[in-house]
PDB file of C-alpha atoms in Angstrom:
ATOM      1  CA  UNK C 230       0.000   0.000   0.000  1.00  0.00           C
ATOM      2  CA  UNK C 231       3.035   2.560   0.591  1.00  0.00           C
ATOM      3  CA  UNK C 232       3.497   2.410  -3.385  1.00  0.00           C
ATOM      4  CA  UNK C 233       0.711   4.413  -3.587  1.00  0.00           C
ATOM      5  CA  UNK C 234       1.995   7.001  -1.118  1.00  0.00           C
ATOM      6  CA  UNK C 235       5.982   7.124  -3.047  1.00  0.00           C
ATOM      7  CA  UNK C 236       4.646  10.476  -4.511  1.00  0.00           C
ATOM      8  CA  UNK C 237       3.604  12.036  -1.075  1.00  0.00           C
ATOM      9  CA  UNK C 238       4.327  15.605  -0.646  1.00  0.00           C
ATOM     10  CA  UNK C 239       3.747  17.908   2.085  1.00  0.00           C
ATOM     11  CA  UNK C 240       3.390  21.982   1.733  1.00  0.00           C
ATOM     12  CA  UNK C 241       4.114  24.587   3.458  1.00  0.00           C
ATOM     13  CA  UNK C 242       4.195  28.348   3.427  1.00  0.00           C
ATOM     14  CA  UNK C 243       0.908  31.254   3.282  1.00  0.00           C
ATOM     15  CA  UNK C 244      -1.145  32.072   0.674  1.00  0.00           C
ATOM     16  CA  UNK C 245      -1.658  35.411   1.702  1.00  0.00           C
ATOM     17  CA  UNK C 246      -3.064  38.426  -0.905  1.00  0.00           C
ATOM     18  CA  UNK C 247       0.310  38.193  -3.000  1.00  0.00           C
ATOM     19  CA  UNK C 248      -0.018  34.395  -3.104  1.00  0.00           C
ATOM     20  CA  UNK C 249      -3.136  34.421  -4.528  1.00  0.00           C
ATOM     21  CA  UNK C 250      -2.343  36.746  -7.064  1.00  0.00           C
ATOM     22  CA  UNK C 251       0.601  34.717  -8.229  1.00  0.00           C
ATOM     23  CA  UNK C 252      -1.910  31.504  -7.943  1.00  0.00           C
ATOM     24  CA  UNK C 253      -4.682  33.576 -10.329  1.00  0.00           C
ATOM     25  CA  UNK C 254      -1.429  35.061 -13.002  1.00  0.00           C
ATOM     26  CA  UNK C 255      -0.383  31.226 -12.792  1.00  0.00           C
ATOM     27  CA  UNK C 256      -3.733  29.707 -13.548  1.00  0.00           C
ATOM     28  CA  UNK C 257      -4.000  32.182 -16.622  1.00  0.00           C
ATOM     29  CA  UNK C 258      -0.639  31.407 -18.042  1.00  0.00           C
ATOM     30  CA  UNK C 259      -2.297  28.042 -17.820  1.00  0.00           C
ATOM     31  CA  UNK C 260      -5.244  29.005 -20.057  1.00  0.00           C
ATOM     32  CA  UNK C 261      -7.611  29.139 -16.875  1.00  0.00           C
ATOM     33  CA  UNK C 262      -8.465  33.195 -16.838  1.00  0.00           C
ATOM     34  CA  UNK C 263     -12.438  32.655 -16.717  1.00  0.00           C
ATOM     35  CA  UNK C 264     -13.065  32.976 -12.992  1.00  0.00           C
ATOM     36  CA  UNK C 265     -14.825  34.495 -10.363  1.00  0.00           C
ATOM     37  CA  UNK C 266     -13.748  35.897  -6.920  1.00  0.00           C
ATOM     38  CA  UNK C 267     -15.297  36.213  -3.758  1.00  0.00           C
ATOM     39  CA  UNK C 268     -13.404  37.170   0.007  1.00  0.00           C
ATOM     40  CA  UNK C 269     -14.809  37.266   2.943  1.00  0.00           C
ATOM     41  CA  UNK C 270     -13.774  37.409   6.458  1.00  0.00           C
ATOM     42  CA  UNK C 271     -14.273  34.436   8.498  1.00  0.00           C
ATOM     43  CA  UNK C 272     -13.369  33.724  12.557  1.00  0.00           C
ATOM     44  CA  UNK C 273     -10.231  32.257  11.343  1.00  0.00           C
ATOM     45  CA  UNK C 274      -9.175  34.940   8.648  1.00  0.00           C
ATOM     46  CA  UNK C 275      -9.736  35.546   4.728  1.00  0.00           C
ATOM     47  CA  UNK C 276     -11.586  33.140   2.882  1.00  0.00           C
ATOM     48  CA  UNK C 277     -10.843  33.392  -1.104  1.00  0.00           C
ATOM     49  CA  UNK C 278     -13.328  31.758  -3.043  1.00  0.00           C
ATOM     50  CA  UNK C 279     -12.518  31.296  -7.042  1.00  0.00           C
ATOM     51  CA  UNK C 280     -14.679  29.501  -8.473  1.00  0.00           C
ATOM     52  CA  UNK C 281     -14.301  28.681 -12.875  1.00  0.00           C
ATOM     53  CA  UNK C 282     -16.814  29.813 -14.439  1.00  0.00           C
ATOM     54  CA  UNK C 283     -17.151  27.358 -17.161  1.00  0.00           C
ATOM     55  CA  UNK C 284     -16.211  24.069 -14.817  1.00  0.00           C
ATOM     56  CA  UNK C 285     -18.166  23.254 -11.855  1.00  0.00           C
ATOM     57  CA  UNK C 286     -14.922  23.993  -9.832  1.00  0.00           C
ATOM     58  CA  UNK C 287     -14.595  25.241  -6.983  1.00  0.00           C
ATOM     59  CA  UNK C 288     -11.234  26.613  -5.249  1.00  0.00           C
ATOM     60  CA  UNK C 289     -11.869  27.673  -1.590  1.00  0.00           C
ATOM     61  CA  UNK C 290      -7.946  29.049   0.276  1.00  0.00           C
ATOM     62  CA  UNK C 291      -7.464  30.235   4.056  1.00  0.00           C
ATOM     63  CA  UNK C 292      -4.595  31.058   5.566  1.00  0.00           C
ATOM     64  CA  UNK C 293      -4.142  27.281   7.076  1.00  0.00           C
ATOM     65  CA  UNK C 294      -4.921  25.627   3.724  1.00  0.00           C
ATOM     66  CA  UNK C 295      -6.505  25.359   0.416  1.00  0.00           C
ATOM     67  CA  UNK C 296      -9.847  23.048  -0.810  1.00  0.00           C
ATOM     68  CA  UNK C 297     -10.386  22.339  -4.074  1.00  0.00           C
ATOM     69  CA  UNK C 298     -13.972  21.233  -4.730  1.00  0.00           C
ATOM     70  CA  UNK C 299     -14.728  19.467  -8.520  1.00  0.00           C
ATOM     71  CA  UNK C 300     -17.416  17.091 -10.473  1.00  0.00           C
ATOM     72  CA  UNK C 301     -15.408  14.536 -11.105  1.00  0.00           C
ATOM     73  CA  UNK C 302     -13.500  15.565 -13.963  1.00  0.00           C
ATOM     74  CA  UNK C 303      -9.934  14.700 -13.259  1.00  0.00           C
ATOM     75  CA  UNK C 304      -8.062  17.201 -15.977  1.00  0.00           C
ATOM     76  CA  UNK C 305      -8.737  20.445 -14.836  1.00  0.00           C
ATOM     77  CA  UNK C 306      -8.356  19.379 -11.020  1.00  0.00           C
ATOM     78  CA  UNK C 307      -4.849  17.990 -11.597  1.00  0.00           C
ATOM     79  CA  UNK C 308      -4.052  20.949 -13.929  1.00  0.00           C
ATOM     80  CA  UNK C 309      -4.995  23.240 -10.981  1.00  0.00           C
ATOM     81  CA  UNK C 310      -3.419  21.231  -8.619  1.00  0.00           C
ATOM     82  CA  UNK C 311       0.043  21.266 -10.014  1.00  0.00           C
ATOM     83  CA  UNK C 312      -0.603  24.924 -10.583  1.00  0.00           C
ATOM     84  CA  UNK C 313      -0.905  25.755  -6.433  1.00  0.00           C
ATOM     85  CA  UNK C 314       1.641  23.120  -5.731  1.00  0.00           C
ATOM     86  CA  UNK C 315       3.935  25.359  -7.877  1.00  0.00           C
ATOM     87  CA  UNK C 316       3.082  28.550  -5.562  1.00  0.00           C
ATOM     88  CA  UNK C 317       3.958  26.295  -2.557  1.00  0.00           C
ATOM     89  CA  UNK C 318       7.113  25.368  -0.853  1.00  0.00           C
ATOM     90  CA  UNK C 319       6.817  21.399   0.409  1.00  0.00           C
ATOM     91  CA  UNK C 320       9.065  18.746   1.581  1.00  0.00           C
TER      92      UNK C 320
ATOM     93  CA  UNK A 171      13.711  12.033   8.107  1.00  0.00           C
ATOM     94  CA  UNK A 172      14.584  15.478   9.726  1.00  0.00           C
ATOM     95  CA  UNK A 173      18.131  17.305  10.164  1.00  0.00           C
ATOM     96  CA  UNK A 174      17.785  18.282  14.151  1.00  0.00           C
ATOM     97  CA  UNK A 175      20.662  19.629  16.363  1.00  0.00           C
ATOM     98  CA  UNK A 176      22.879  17.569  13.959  1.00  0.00           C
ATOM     99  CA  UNK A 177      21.621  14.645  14.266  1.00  0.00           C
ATOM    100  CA  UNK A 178      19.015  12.646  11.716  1.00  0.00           C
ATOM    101  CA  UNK A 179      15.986  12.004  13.362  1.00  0.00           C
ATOM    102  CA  UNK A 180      12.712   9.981  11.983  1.00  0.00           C
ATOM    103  CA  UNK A 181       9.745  12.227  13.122  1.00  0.00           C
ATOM    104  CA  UNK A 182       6.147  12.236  12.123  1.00  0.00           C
ATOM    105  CA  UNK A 183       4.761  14.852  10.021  1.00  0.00           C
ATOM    106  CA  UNK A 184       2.224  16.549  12.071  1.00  0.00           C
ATOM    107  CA  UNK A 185       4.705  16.728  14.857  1.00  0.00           C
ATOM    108  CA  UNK A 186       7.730  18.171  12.501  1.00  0.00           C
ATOM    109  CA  UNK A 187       5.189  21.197  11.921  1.00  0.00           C
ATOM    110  CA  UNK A 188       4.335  21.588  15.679  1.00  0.00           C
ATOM    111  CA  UNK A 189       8.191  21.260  16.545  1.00  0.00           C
ATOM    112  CA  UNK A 190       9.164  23.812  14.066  1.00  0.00           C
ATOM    113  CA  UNK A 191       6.949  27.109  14.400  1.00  0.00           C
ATOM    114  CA  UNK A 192       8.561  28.919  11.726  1.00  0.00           C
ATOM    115  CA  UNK A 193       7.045  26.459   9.151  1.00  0.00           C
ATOM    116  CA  UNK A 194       3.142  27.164   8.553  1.00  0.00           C
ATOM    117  CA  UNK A 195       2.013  23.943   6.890  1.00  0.00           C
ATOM    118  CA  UNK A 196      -0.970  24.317   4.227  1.00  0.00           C
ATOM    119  CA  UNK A 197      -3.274  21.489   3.673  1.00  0.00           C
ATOM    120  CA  UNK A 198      -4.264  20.997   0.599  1.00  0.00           C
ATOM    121  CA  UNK A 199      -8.075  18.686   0.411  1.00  0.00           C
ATOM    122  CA  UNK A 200      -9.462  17.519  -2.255  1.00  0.00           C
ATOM    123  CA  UNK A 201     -13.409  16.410  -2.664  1.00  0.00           C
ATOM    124  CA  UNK A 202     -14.577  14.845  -5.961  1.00  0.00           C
ATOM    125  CA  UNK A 203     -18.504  14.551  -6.720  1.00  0.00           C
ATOM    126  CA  UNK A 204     -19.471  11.268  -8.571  1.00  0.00           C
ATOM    127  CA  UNK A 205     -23.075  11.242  -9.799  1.00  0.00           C
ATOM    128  CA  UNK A 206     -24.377   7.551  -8.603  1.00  0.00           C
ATOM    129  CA  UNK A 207     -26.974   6.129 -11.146  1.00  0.00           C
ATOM    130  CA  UNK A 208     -28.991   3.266  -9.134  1.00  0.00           C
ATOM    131  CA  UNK A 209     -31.918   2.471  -8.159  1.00  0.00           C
ATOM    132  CA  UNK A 210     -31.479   0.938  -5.066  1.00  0.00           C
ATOM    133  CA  UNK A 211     -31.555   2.582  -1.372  1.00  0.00           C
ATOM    134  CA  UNK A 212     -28.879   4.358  -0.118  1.00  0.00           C
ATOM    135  CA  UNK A 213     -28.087   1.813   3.029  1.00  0.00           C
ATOM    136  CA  UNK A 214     -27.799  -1.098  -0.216  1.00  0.00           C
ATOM    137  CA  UNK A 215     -26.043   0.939  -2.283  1.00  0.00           C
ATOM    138  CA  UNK A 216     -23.417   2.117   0.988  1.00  0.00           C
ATOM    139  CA  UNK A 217     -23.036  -1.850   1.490  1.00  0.00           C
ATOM    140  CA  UNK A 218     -22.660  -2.653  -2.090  1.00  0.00           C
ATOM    141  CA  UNK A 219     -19.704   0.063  -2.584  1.00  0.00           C
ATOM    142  CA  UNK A 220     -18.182  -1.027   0.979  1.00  0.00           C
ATOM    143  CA  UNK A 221     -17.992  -4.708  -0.504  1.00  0.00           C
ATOM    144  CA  UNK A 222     -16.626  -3.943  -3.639  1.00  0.00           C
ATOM    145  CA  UNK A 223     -14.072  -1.782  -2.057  1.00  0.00           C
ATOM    146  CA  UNK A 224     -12.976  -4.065   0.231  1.00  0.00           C
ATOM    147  CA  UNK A 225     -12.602  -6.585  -2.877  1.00  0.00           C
ATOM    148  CA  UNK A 226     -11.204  -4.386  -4.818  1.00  0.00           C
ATOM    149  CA  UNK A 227      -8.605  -2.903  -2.965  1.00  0.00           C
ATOM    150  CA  UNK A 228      -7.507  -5.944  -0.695  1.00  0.00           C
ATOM    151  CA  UNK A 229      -4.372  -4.065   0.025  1.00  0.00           C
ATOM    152  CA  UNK A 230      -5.582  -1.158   1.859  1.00  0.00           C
ATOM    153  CA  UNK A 231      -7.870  -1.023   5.306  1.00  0.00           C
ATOM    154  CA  UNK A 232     -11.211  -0.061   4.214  1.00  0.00           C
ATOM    155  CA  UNK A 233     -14.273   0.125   6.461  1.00  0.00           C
ATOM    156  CA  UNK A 234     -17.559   1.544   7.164  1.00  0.00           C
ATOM    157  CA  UNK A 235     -17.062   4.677   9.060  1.00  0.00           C
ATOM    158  CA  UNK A 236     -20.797   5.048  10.214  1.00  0.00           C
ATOM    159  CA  UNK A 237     -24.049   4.875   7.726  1.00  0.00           C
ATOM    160  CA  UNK A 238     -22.882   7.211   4.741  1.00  0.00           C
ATOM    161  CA  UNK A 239     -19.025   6.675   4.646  1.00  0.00           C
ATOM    162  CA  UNK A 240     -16.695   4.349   3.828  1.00  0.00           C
ATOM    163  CA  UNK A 241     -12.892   5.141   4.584  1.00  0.00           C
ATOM    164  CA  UNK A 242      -9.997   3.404   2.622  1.00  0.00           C
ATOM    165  CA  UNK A 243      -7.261   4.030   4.601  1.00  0.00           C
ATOM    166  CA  UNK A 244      -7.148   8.338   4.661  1.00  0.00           C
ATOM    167  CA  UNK A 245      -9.137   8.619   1.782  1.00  0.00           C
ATOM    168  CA  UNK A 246     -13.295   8.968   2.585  1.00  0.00           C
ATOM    169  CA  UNK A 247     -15.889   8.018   0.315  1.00  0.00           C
ATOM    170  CA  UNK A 248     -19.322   9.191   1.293  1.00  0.00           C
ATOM    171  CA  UNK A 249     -22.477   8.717  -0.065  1.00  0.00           C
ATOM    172  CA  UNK A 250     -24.610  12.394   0.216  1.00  0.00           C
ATOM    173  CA  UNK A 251     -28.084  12.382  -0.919  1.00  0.00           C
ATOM    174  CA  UNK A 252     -30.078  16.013  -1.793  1.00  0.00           C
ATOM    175  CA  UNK A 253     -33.166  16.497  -3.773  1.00  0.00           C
ATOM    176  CA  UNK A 254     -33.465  12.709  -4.450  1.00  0.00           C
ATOM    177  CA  UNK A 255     -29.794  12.820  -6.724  1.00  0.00           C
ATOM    178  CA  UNK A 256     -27.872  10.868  -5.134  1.00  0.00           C
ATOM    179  CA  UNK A 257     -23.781  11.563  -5.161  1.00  0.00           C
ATOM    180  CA  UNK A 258     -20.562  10.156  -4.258  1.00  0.00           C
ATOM    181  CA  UNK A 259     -17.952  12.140  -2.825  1.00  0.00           C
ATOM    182  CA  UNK A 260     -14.312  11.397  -2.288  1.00  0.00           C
ATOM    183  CA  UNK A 261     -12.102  13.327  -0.281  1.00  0.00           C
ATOM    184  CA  UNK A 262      -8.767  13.564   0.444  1.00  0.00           C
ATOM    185  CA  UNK A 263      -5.661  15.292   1.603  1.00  0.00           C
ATOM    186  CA  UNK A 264      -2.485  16.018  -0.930  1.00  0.00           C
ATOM    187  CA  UNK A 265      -0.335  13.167   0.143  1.00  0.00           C
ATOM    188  CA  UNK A 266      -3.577  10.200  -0.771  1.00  0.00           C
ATOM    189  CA  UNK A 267      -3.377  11.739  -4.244  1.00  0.00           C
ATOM    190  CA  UNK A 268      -2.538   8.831  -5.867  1.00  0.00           C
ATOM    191  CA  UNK A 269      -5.162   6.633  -4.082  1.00  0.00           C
ATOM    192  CA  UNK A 270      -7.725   9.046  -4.494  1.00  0.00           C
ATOM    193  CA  UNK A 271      -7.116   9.463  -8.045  1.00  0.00           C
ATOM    194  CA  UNK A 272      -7.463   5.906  -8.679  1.00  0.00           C
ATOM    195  CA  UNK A 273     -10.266   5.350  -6.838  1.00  0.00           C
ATOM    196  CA  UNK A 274     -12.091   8.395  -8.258  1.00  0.00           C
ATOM    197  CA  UNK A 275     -11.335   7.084 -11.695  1.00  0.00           C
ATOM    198  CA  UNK A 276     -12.275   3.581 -10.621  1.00  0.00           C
ATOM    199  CA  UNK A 277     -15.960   5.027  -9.724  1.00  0.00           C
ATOM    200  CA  UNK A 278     -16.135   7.405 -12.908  1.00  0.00           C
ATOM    201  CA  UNK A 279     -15.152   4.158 -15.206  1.00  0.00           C
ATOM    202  CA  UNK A 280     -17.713   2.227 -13.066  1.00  0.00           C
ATOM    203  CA  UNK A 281     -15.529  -0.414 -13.315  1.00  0.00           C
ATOM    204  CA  UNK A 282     -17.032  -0.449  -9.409  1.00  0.00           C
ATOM    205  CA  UNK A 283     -20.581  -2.149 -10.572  1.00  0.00           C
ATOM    206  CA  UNK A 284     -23.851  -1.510  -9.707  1.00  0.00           C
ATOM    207  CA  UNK A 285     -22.447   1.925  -8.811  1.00  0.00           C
ATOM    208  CA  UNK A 286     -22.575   3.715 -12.193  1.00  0.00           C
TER     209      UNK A 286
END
């Protein structure tokens, strides 16, 4: 069962308002510019919502981490997953 | 394996981030909606995925967590139900990746019968 864990990374680091818009030039360079942003202030700080217009996707970051939300559709998850784990440090 | 006052030591994840406060760690979750197309209840349908689970991925621990979720080792599978469409939804933290991507693939190929 470890094989499936070989690939295991773990990240580190803030996604604070300079973060984010590295994440969002990122996620353009990567032909994903059709999105929509929402912040609001939560107990625990700044929730960013972005969600893609065209894909029911759904990208959800706080200060102590980030959800990603999808239908199913593996591409554009693992496209936008490689994209924050870019913006990331990790071990 | 961590570098700590020179020496190599083998230390748990969560407990490298509370050792070293310096390093904010930032989870990255995952959750993965699979439309489920059958016509049996959700309690069958729960069992049904829990057996073929379990067959299907002998290697790993997988159990029934309570009466909507199934957990293979990290990685939960629950069965939601709103407005009588039922849905599947996997989540998961960064390091199940490859786990979860199988198994999400595995339901969305419904090479898991009786499920799609």
């Amino acid at each position: 069962s470890s094989l499936f864990k070989k690939n295991a990374t773990y990240e580190y680091g803030s996604m604070g308002p300079m973060d984010i818009d590295l994440f969002l030039k990122k996620l353009k360079q990567d032909g994903i510019s059709d999105v929509k942003l929402t912040q609001t202030s939560e107990t625990d700080g700044v929730l960013t919502k972005i969600k893609l217009v065209n894909e029911e996707i759904e990208i959800n970051i706080s200060e102590k981490g980030t959800h990603i939300i999808c239908e199913g559709k593996q591409s554009w998850r693992l496209q936008i997953r490689d994209v924050l784990m870019s913006c990331m440090n990790r071990f | 394996l961590v570098m700590k006052e020179g020496k190599l030591t083998l230390m748990d994840v969560t407990d490298v981030f509370k050792e070293f406060n310096g390093i904010n760690r930032h989870v990255m979750k995952f959750s993965s909606y699979i439309k489920v197309e059958n016509s049996s209840s959700s309690l069958q349908i729960l069992e049904q995925l829990h057996l073929l689970l379990k067959e299907k991925l002998s290697v790993w621990e997988v159990k029934l967590v309570d009466s909507q979720s199934v957990a293979v080792e990290s990685v939960n599978v629950k069965l939601e139900e709103e407005n009588s469409e039922r849905r599947i939804c996997v989540s998961w933290a960064n390091p199940d990746e490859d786990l979860a991507c199988f198994l999400t693939d595995s339901l969305m190929a419904g090479s898991i019968h009786g499920i799609k």
